[in-house]
mmCIF file of C-alpha atoms in Angstrom:
data_model
loop_
_atom_site.group_PDB
_atom_site.id
_atom_site.type_symbol
_atom_site.label_atom_id
_atom_site.label_comp_id
_atom_site.label_asym_id
_atom_site.label_seq_id
_atom_site.Cartn_x
_atom_site.Cartn_y
_atom_site.Cartn_z
ATOM 1 C CA MET A 2 -51.058 26.094 47.985
ATOM 2 C CA ALA A 3 -50.054 24.015 44.969
ATOM 3 C CA GLU A 4 -50.313 27.053 42.702
ATOM 4 C CA GLN A 5 -48.646 29.469 45.105
ATOM 5 C CA HIS A 6 -45.668 31.396 43.771
ATOM 6 C CA ILE A 7 -42.837 32.331 46.070
ATOM 7 C CA ARG A 8 -40.117 34.976 46.052
ATOM 8 C CA VAL A 9 -36.676 33.671 46.946
ATOM 9 C CA ALA A 10 -33.336 35.186 47.863
ATOM 10 C CA ILE A 11 -29.991 33.403 47.653
ATOM 11 C CA VAL A 12 -27.307 34.257 50.187
ATOM 12 C CA GLY A 13 -23.903 33.144 48.964
ATOM 13 C CA SER A 14 -24.647 33.676 45.296
ATOM 14 C CA THR A 15 -20.981 33.852 44.353
ATOM 15 C CA GLY A 16 -20.227 30.266 45.424
ATOM 16 C CA TYR A 17 -20.803 27.115 43.420
ATOM 17 C CA GLY A 18 -23.862 26.124 45.441
ATOM 18 C CA GLY A 19 -25.396 29.571 45.081
ATOM 19 C CA VAL A 20 -24.796 29.875 41.366
ATOM 20 C CA GLU A 21 -26.209 26.377 40.843
ATOM 21 C CA LEU A 22 -29.351 27.442 42.704
ATOM 22 C CA ILE A 23 -29.654 30.313 40.240
ATOM 23 C CA ARG A 24 -29.306 27.944 37.253
ATOM 24 C CA LEU A 25 -31.973 25.581 38.528
ATOM 25 C CA LEU A 26 -34.431 28.120 39.926
ATOM 26 C CA GLN A 27 -34.466 30.040 36.634
ATOM 27 C CA HIS A 28 -36.579 27.155 35.296
ATOM 28 C CA HIS A 29 -38.817 26.633 38.317
ATOM 29 C CA PRO A 30 -42.402 27.596 37.397
ATOM 30 C CA ASN A 31 -43.385 28.686 40.930
ATOM 31 C CA VAL A 32 -40.289 30.661 41.892
ATOM 32 C CA GLU A 33 -39.099 34.202 41.289
ATOM 33 C CA ILE A 34 -35.523 35.055 42.254
ATOM 34 C CA THR A 35 -35.816 38.534 43.765
ATOM 35 C CA SER A 36 -32.399 38.918 45.372
ATOM 36 C CA VAL A 37 -28.918 37.469 44.857
ATOM 37 C CA ILE A 38 -26.716 38.239 47.837
ATOM 38 C CA SER A 39 -23.021 38.302 48.611
ATOM 39 C CA SER A 40 -21.383 39.884 51.638
ATOM 40 C CA SER A 41 -18.085 40.279 49.777
ATOM 41 C CA SER A 42 -19.329 41.611 46.418
ATOM 42 C CA SER A 43 -22.458 43.672 47.098
ATOM 43 C CA GLY A 44 -23.200 46.349 44.506
ATOM 44 C CA VAL A 45 -21.382 44.449 41.761
ATOM 45 C CA PRO A 46 -23.242 42.762 38.872
ATOM 46 C CA ILE A 47 -23.216 39.012 39.424
ATOM 47 C CA SER A 48 -22.195 38.585 35.785
ATOM 48 C CA ASP A 49 -18.843 40.215 36.625
ATOM 49 C CA GLY A 50 -17.892 37.123 38.562
ATOM 50 C CA PHE A 51 -19.940 34.692 36.489
ATOM 51 C CA PRO A 52 -19.999 35.883 32.868
ATOM 52 C CA HIS A 53 -22.176 32.910 31.891
ATOM 53 C CA LEU A 54 -25.046 34.732 33.666
ATOM 54 C CA THR A 55 -24.828 37.738 31.326
ATOM 55 C CA ASN A 56 -28.358 38.821 30.304
ATOM 56 C CA ILE A 57 -29.785 36.084 32.549
ATOM 57 C CA ILE A 58 -29.484 37.710 35.990
ATOM 58 C CA LYS A 59 -29.606 41.440 35.263
ATOM 59 C CA ARG A 60 -29.060 42.782 38.744
ATOM 60 C CA ASN A 61 -26.324 43.713 41.141
ATOM 61 C CA LEU A 62 -25.519 41.611 44.150
ATOM 62 C CA ASP A 63 -27.249 42.745 47.344
ATOM 63 C CA GLY A 64 -25.695 42.931 50.787
ATOM 64 C CA VAL A 65 -26.667 40.772 53.739
ATOM 65 C CA ASP A 66 -29.398 42.674 55.598
ATOM 66 C CA PRO A 67 -32.168 40.446 57.051
ATOM 67 C CA ALA A 68 -34.719 43.275 57.134
ATOM 68 C CA GLU A 69 -34.102 44.173 53.477
ATOM 69 C CA ILE A 70 -34.171 40.512 52.482
ATOM 70 C CA ALA A 71 -37.542 40.102 54.212
ATOM 71 C CA GLU A 72 -38.965 42.965 52.140
ATOM 72 C CA ARG A 73 -37.977 41.272 48.882
ATOM 73 C CA ALA A 74 -38.391 37.553 49.581
ATOM 74 C CA ASP A 75 -40.496 34.906 51.291
ATOM 75 C CA LEU A 76 -37.801 32.247 51.505
ATOM 76 C CA VAL A 77 -34.001 32.347 51.672
ATOM 77 C CA PHE A 78 -31.449 29.786 50.576
ATOM 78 C CA THR A 79 -28.291 30.252 52.637
ATOM 79 C CA ALA A 80 -25.398 28.799 50.638
ATOM 80 C CA THR A 81 -22.748 30.075 53.015
ATOM 81 C CA PRO A 82 -19.570 28.665 54.550
ATOM 82 C CA SER A 83 -19.889 26.885 57.886
ATOM 83 C CA GLY A 84 -19.937 29.285 60.803
ATOM 84 C CA VAL A 85 -21.792 32.012 58.888
ATOM 85 C CA SER A 86 -25.289 30.506 58.830
ATOM 86 C CA ALA A 87 -25.199 29.833 62.572
ATOM 87 C CA LYS A 88 -25.289 33.593 63.136
ATOM 88 C CA LEU A 89 -27.361 34.650 60.120
ATOM 89 C CA VAL A 90 -30.200 32.117 60.069
ATOM 90 C CA PRO A 91 -31.718 33.105 63.454
ATOM 91 C CA GLN A 92 -31.989 36.690 62.178
ATOM 92 C CA LEU A 93 -33.683 35.543 58.971
ATOM 93 C CA LEU A 94 -36.171 33.381 60.862
ATOM 94 C CA GLU A 95 -36.914 36.242 63.255
ATOM 95 C CA ALA A 96 -37.627 38.450 60.235
ATOM 96 C CA GLY A 97 -40.376 36.012 59.234
ATOM 97 C CA LEU A 98 -38.546 34.251 56.402
ATOM 98 C CA LYS A 99 -38.540 30.567 55.555
ATOM 99 C CA VAL A 100 -34.985 29.207 55.309
ATOM 100 C CA VAL A 101 -33.262 26.328 53.540
ATOM 101 C CA ASP A 102 -29.699 26.230 54.823
ATOM 102 C CA LEU A 103 -27.036 24.561 52.668
ATOM 103 C CA SER A 104 -24.209 24.947 55.188
ATOM 104 C CA GLY A 105 -23.385 22.327 57.800
ATOM 105 C CA ASP A 106 -24.274 24.524 60.749
ATOM 106 C CA PHE A 107 -27.611 22.934 61.656
ATOM 107 C CA ARG A 108 -27.159 19.298 60.622
ATOM 108 C CA LEU A 109 -25.696 17.994 63.868
ATOM 109 C CA LYS A 110 -28.121 18.023 66.785
ATOM 110 C CA ASP A 111 -25.315 17.833 69.335
ATOM 111 C CA GLY A 112 -23.771 21.295 69.669
ATOM 112 C CA ALA A 113 -20.609 19.887 71.253
ATOM 113 C CA ALA A 114 -20.136 17.508 68.312
ATOM 114 C CA TYR A 115 -20.553 20.431 65.916
ATOM 115 C CA GLU A 116 -17.858 22.426 67.693
ATOM 116 C CA LYS A 117 -15.516 19.428 67.685
ATOM 117 C CA TRP A 118 -15.869 18.633 63.986
ATOM 118 C CA TYR A 119 -16.515 22.075 62.467
ATOM 119 C CA LYS A 120 -14.300 24.180 64.753
ATOM 120 C CA HIS A 121 -16.956 26.902 65.144
ATOM 121 C CA ASP A 122 -19.231 27.925 67.986
ATOM 122 C CA ALA A 123 -22.447 25.931 67.967
ATOM 123 C CA PRO A 124 -25.696 27.639 66.908
ATOM 124 C CA ASP A 125 -28.296 28.619 69.484
ATOM 125 C CA ALA A 126 -29.783 25.403 70.883
ATOM 126 C CA ASP A 127 -33.408 26.417 70.270
ATOM 127 C CA VAL A 128 -32.754 27.295 66.633
ATOM 128 C CA LEU A 129 -30.737 24.112 66.170
ATOM 129 C CA ALA A 130 -33.607 22.048 67.567
ATOM 130 C CA SER A 131 -36.052 23.670 65.129
ATOM 131 C CA ALA A 132 -34.076 22.664 62.021
ATOM 132 C CA VAL A 133 -35.545 19.724 60.092
ATOM 133 C CA TYR A 134 -32.917 17.544 58.394
ATOM 134 C CA GLY A 135 -33.940 17.551 54.756
ATOM 135 C CA LEU A 136 -32.843 14.218 53.341
ATOM 136 C CA CYS A 137 -35.925 14.142 51.142
ATOM 137 C CA GLU A 138 -36.149 10.425 50.386
ATOM 138 C CA ILE A 139 -36.007 9.560 54.099
ATOM 139 C CA TYR A 140 -37.621 12.528 55.851
ATOM 140 C CA GLY A 141 -39.837 13.942 53.104
ATOM 141 C CA GLU A 142 -42.987 13.871 55.210
ATOM 142 C CA GLN A 143 -41.290 15.738 58.072
ATOM 143 C CA VAL A 144 -40.199 18.498 55.679
ATOM 144 C CA ARG A 145 -43.724 19.415 54.616
ATOM 145 C CA GLU A 146 -45.027 22.791 55.833
ATOM 146 C CA VAL A 147 -42.021 23.621 58.028
ATOM 147 C CA ASP A 148 -40.164 26.943 57.981
ATOM 148 C CA PHE A 149 -36.562 25.836 58.444
ATOM 149 C CA ILE A 150 -34.687 23.019 56.718
ATOM 150 C CA SER A 151 -31.072 21.970 57.079
ATOM 151 C CA ASN A 152 -29.973 20.623 53.698
ATOM 152 C CA PRO A 153 -27.797 17.476 53.997
ATOM 153 C CA GLY A 154 -24.150 17.352 53.029
ATOM 154 C CA CYS A 155 -23.040 15.976 49.680
ATOM 155 C CA TYR A 156 -21.138 12.939 50.956
ATOM 156 C CA PRO A 157 -23.900 12.054 53.460
ATOM 157 C CA THR A 158 -26.566 12.234 50.744
ATOM 158 C CA ALA A 159 -24.874 9.646 48.543
ATOM 159 C CA THR A 160 -23.834 7.500 51.498
ATOM 160 C CA LEU A 161 -27.087 7.515 53.473
ATOM 161 C CA LEU A 162 -29.288 6.803 50.467
ATOM 162 C CA GLY A 163 -27.006 3.870 49.692
ATOM 163 C CA LEU A 164 -27.048 2.358 53.190
ATOM 164 C CA ILE A 165 -30.357 3.075 54.920
ATOM 165 C CA PRO A 166 -32.645 0.515 53.229
ATOM 166 C CA ALA A 167 -30.280 -2.404 53.924
ATOM 167 C CA LEU A 168 -29.562 -1.204 57.448
ATOM 168 C CA LYS A 169 -33.245 -0.808 58.320
ATOM 169 C CA ALA A 170 -34.017 -4.223 56.866
ATOM 170 C CA GLY A 171 -31.381 -5.785 59.133
ATOM 171 C CA TRP A 172 -29.447 -7.173 56.179
ATOM 172 C CA ILE A 173 -26.065 -5.635 57.076
ATOM 173 C CA ASP A 174 -23.978 -5.429 60.234
ATOM 174 C CA HIS A 175 -24.025 -1.839 61.493
ATOM 175 C CA SER A 176 -20.680 -2.310 63.258
ATOM 176 C CA GLY A 177 -18.635 -3.139 60.173
ATOM 177 C CA ILE A 178 -19.439 -0.407 57.630
ATOM 178 C CA ILE A 179 -16.561 1.011 55.568
ATOM 179 C CA ILE A 180 -17.166 3.961 53.230
ATOM 180 C CA ASP A 181 -14.756 4.878 50.439
ATOM 181 C CA ALA A 182 -15.922 8.209 49.026
ATOM 182 C CA LYS A 183 -14.606 10.263 46.112
ATOM 183 C CA SER A 184 -15.518 13.789 45.012
ATOM 184 C CA GLY A 185 -14.824 16.194 42.195
ATOM 185 C CA VAL A 186 -12.996 19.373 43.160
ATOM 186 C CA SER A 187 -16.081 21.622 43.010
ATOM 187 C CA GLY A 188 -16.935 20.138 46.402
ATOM 188 C CA ALA A 189 -14.122 22.225 47.879
ATOM 189 C CA GLY A 190 -15.828 25.471 46.797
ATOM 190 C CA ARG A 191 -14.650 28.286 44.585
ATOM 191 C CA GLY A 192 -11.936 29.605 46.869
ATOM 192 C CA THR A 193 -8.384 28.841 45.827
ATOM 193 C CA SER A 194 -6.062 26.648 47.867
ATOM 194 C CA LEU A 195 -3.040 24.454 47.395
ATOM 195 C CA THR A 196 -5.276 21.388 47.677
ATOM 196 C CA THR A 197 -7.298 22.313 44.594
ATOM 197 C CA HIS A 198 -4.523 24.055 42.629
ATOM 198 C CA TYR A 199 -4.509 22.709 39.066
ATOM 199 C CA ALA A 200 -0.944 21.464 39.212
ATOM 200 C CA GLU A 201 -1.696 19.654 42.483
ATOM 201 C CA ILE A 202 -4.945 17.933 41.466
ATOM 202 C CA ASN A 203 -4.455 17.327 37.727
ATOM 203 C CA GLU A 204 -3.431 13.728 36.963
ATOM 204 C CA ASN A 205 -3.530 13.075 40.693
ATOM 205 C CA PHE A 206 -5.759 11.193 43.113
ATOM 206 C CA LYS A 207 -5.460 11.737 46.841
ATOM 207 C CA ALA A 208 -7.105 11.068 50.163
ATOM 208 C CA TYR A 209 -7.832 13.936 52.538
ATOM 209 C CA LYS A 210 -9.236 14.465 56.041
ATOM 210 C CA VAL A 211 -8.780 10.751 56.713
ATOM 211 C CA ASN A 212 -10.974 9.811 59.724
ATOM 212 C CA LYS A 213 -11.486 13.542 60.367
ATOM 213 C CA HIS A 214 -14.023 14.684 57.769
ATOM 214 C CA GLN A 215 -16.822 16.821 59.206
ATOM 215 C CA HIS A 216 -19.446 14.682 57.454
ATOM 216 C CA ILE A 217 -18.613 11.633 59.593
ATOM 217 C CA PRO A 218 -20.831 12.618 62.564
ATOM 218 C CA GLU A 219 -23.678 13.548 60.185
ATOM 219 C CA ILE A 220 -23.588 10.097 58.611
ATOM 220 C CA GLU A 221 -23.353 8.382 61.990
ATOM 221 C CA GLN A 222 -26.169 10.502 63.448
ATOM 222 C CA VAL A 223 -28.641 9.515 60.737
ATOM 223 C CA LEU A 224 -27.605 5.853 60.544
ATOM 224 C CA SER A 225 -27.936 5.576 64.329
ATOM 225 C CA GLN A 226 -31.360 7.195 64.234
ATOM 226 C CA GLU A 227 -32.584 4.954 61.425
ATOM 227 C CA SER A 228 -31.188 1.702 62.858
ATOM 228 C CA GLY A 229 -31.987 2.343 66.510
ATOM 229 C CA GLN A 230 -28.407 1.442 67.409
ATOM 230 C CA GLU A 231 -25.261 3.501 67.788
ATOM 231 C CA VAL A 232 -23.425 3.326 64.464
ATOM 232 C CA THR A 233 -19.810 4.216 63.848
ATOM 233 C CA VAL A 234 -18.250 4.074 60.401
ATOM 234 C CA THR A 235 -14.856 4.154 58.763
ATOM 235 C CA PHE A 236 -15.066 6.982 56.238
ATOM 236 C CA THR A 237 -12.295 8.004 53.849
ATOM 237 C CA THR A 238 -12.637 10.816 51.332
ATOM 238 C CA HIS A 239 -10.651 11.361 48.144
ATOM 239 C CA LEU A 240 -10.311 14.157 45.592
ATOM 240 C CA VAL A 241 -10.630 13.134 41.957
ATOM 241 C CA PRO A 242 -9.429 15.357 39.073
ATOM 242 C CA MET A 243 -12.928 16.061 37.752
ATOM 243 C CA THR A 244 -15.268 18.988 38.305
ATOM 244 C CA ARG A 245 -18.524 17.382 39.444
ATOM 245 C CA GLY A 246 -19.611 14.148 41.013
ATOM 246 C CA ILE A 247 -19.449 11.941 44.083
ATOM 247 C CA MET A 248 -19.062 8.188 44.185
ATOM 248 C CA SER A 249 -19.578 6.561 47.564
ATOM 249 C CA THR A 250 -18.505 2.927 47.606
ATOM 250 C CA MET A 251 -19.655 1.170 50.772
ATOM 251 C CA TYR A 252 -18.700 -2.213 52.179
ATOM 252 C CA ALA A 253 -20.744 -3.988 54.853
ATOM 253 C CA PRO A 254 -20.878 -7.520 56.309
ATOM 254 C CA LEU A 255 -24.070 -9.398 55.481
ATOM 255 C CA LEU A 256 -26.365 -10.679 58.233
ATOM 256 C CA GLY A 257 -27.762 -13.602 56.260
ATOM 257 C CA HIS A 258 -27.733 -14.831 52.695
ATOM 258 C CA TYR A 259 -28.916 -12.222 50.210
ATOM 259 C CA SER A 260 -28.332 -11.998 46.478
ATOM 260 C CA GLU A 261 -27.835 -8.948 44.326
ATOM 261 C CA GLU A 262 -31.373 -9.391 43.052
ATOM 262 C CA ASP A 263 -32.598 -9.353 46.658
ATOM 263 C CA PHE A 264 -30.896 -5.991 47.188
ATOM 264 C CA ILE A 265 -32.258 -4.607 43.937
ATOM 265 C CA GLN A 266 -35.818 -5.567 44.863
ATOM 266 C CA LEU A 267 -35.424 -4.219 48.417
ATOM 267 C CA TYR A 268 -34.167 -0.831 47.224
ATOM 268 C CA ARG A 269 -36.640 -0.477 44.375
ATOM 269 C CA GLU A 270 -39.479 -1.115 46.788
ATOM 270 C CA TYR A 271 -38.034 1.264 49.396
ATOM 271 C CA TYR A 272 -37.622 4.101 46.908
ATOM 272 C CA LYS A 273 -40.595 3.316 44.657
ATOM 273 C CA ASP A 274 -42.303 6.668 45.302
ATOM 274 C CA ARG A 275 -39.118 8.742 45.180
ATOM 275 C CA PRO A 276 -38.414 10.016 41.657
ATOM 276 C CA PHE A 277 -34.734 10.819 42.087
ATOM 277 C CA VAL A 278 -33.347 7.457 43.204
ATOM 278 C CA ARG A 279 -32.602 5.024 40.396
ATOM 279 C CA VAL A 280 -31.571 1.453 41.244
ATOM 280 C CA ARG A 281 -29.392 -0.324 38.690
ATOM 281 C CA SER A 282 -30.082 -3.830 37.403
ATOM 282 C CA GLN A 283 -27.807 -6.730 38.318
ATOM 283 C CA GLY A 284 -24.257 -6.417 37.035
ATOM 284 C CA ILE A 285 -24.659 -2.737 36.086
ATOM 285 C CA TRP A 286 -23.001 -0.204 38.384
ATOM 286 C CA PRO A 287 -23.503 3.566 38.206
ATOM 287 C CA SER A 288 -20.896 6.155 37.258
ATOM 288 C CA THR A 289 -20.744 9.842 38.073
ATOM 289 C CA LYS A 290 -21.157 10.886 34.428
ATOM 290 C CA GLU A 291 -24.602 9.269 34.390
ATOM 291 C CA VAL A 292 -25.978 11.734 36.965
ATOM 292 C CA SER A 293 -23.980 14.841 36.032
ATOM 293 C CA GLY A 294 -26.025 18.039 36.104
ATOM 294 C CA SER A 295 -29.049 16.200 37.528
ATOM 295 C CA ASN A 296 -30.790 15.578 40.839
ATOM 296 C CA PHE A 297 -30.566 11.792 40.551
ATOM 297 C CA CYS A 298 -28.896 9.376 42.939
ATOM 298 C CA ASP A 299 -28.044 6.100 41.191
ATOM 299 C CA ILE A 300 -27.304 2.966 43.216
ATOM 300 C CA GLY A 301 -25.858 -0.452 42.319
ATOM 301 C CA PHE A 302 -24.823 -3.587 44.221
ATOM 302 C CA ALA A 303 -22.333 -6.432 44.235
ATOM 303 C CA VAL A 304 -22.679 -9.308 46.716
ATOM 304 C CA ASP A 305 -19.498 -11.259 47.481
ATOM 305 C CA GLU A 306 -20.438 -14.721 48.774
ATOM 306 C CA ARG A 307 -16.770 -15.505 49.374
ATOM 307 C CA THR A 308 -16.315 -12.713 51.955
ATOM 308 C CA GLY A 309 -19.924 -12.423 53.093
ATOM 309 C CA ARG A 310 -20.040 -8.716 52.245
ATOM 310 C CA VAL A 311 -22.087 -6.464 50.029
ATOM 311 C CA THR A 312 -20.639 -3.570 48.075
ATOM 312 C CA VAL A 313 -23.049 -0.673 47.530
ATOM 313 C CA ILE A 314 -22.108 1.970 44.942
ATOM 314 C CA SER A 315 -23.973 5.285 45.087
ATOM 315 C CA VAL A 316 -23.360 8.292 42.817
ATOM 316 C CA ILE A 317 -24.665 11.860 42.757
ATOM 317 C CA ASP A 318 -23.764 15.234 41.296
ATOM 318 C CA ASN A 319 -22.348 16.939 44.391
ATOM 319 C CA VAL A 320 -23.491 20.418 43.310
ATOM 320 C CA VAL A 321 -27.053 19.321 42.441
ATOM 321 C CA LYS A 322 -28.342 16.375 44.502
ATOM 322 C CA GLY A 323 -25.575 17.099 47.005
ATOM 323 C CA ALA A 324 -26.503 20.778 47.357
ATOM 324 C CA ALA A 325 -28.715 23.007 45.173
ATOM 325 C CA GLY A 326 -30.985 20.363 43.653
ATOM 326 C CA GLN A 327 -31.824 18.779 46.974
ATOM 327 C CA ALA A 328 -32.417 22.252 48.429
ATOM 328 C CA ILE A 329 -35.028 22.863 45.724
ATOM 329 C CA GLN A 330 -36.489 19.412 46.311
ATOM 330 C CA ASN A 331 -36.871 20.469 49.948
ATOM 331 C CA LEU A 332 -38.479 23.737 48.851
ATOM 332 C CA ASN A 333 -41.026 21.778 46.815
ATOM 333 C CA LEU A 334 -41.894 19.523 49.729
ATOM 334 C CA MET A 335 -42.144 22.308 52.288
ATOM 335 C CA MET A 336 -44.463 24.245 49.969
ATOM 336 C CA GLY A 337 -46.667 21.247 49.186
ATOM 337 C CA TRP A 338 -45.645 21.153 45.518
ATOM 338 C CA GLU A 339 -44.773 18.180 43.349
ATOM 339 C CA GLU A 340 -41.389 16.915 44.574
ATOM 340 C CA SER A 341 -39.766 17.010 41.121
ATOM 341 C CA LEU A 342 -41.054 20.468 40.137
ATOM 342 C CA GLY A 343 -38.318 22.380 38.332
ATOM 343 C CA LEU A 344 -35.922 19.439 38.655
ATOM 344 C CA ALA A 345 -37.109 16.915 36.092
ATOM 345 C CA PHE A 346 -34.316 17.187 33.574
ATOM 346 C CA THR A 347 -31.977 14.695 31.947
ATOM 347 C CA PRO A 348 -28.354 14.337 33.100
ATOM 348 C CA VAL A 349 -25.734 15.987 30.886
ATOM 349 C CA TYR A 350 -24.033 13.218 28.899
ATOM 350 C CA PRO A 351 -21.311 12.736 27.825
#
């Protein structure tokens, strides 16, 4: 299986997640992109909307037809808005396709919670139950040889990778976690809105969806599962006037006396076999520029003996590790390939 090549289709190729999949998969040695799909722009060359793909993707966008997709591909990435995948994915699975879904439609195992937070009808319960949550560094073994993966959200990826080792070790109090998260505007997608209008976001810094962000139940679901206790968090998101990047700054009460070096050793041991998590040395904290364009998650720590809290700082590129890169990482694991295949490149700096 390690040498097997696979044909892939990308649904939602005109969004940032879809076009990033194209950029990354172009360099994957075991993948052939056989179909780029958009329900709104079928029949149009993809380079019309993305001129940077001129002479790179020399084909028109296809429409969304599961039977036609199944003739051209073995696996589909669905980079669609929430509410779309819930209806489309069951048809793709029924057509015999493997699926990696980048929407939020299959992340929450409680259909009622999904409807509350996402404001859409929940997916079919049987299909929802079959989705494997693809946070690779935590559930990598569960991803192998499955047919359907739900790719984690961008904020949850940075946040969960930053919290899980300390929570599982019993070093932090699960009842006092505060998460201060910041994202570049590409996280809002390519559609225009007042929120992401240049004049509104330039030279500005603002909170949004305070205590109401749809990624809250995803974070709580995984932290509860990993800790064995019901976890609730305070989670505030902010828009930063930059294109790419997420910084999740997390504050948690300590359950004991632990130094920054203790945290560094704990995390390096926990992630020692995972190539995309990099743990900073003492006194060095990561920045979003240091992971830009890459699939890395960089993590740093500051222990405050005065307050008895630890600050965990976790950064990712929201379009790569928070979306397309992690989706390809999941593809590699589900196919039995090397986890870093097609993803081992240096961040873009400066």
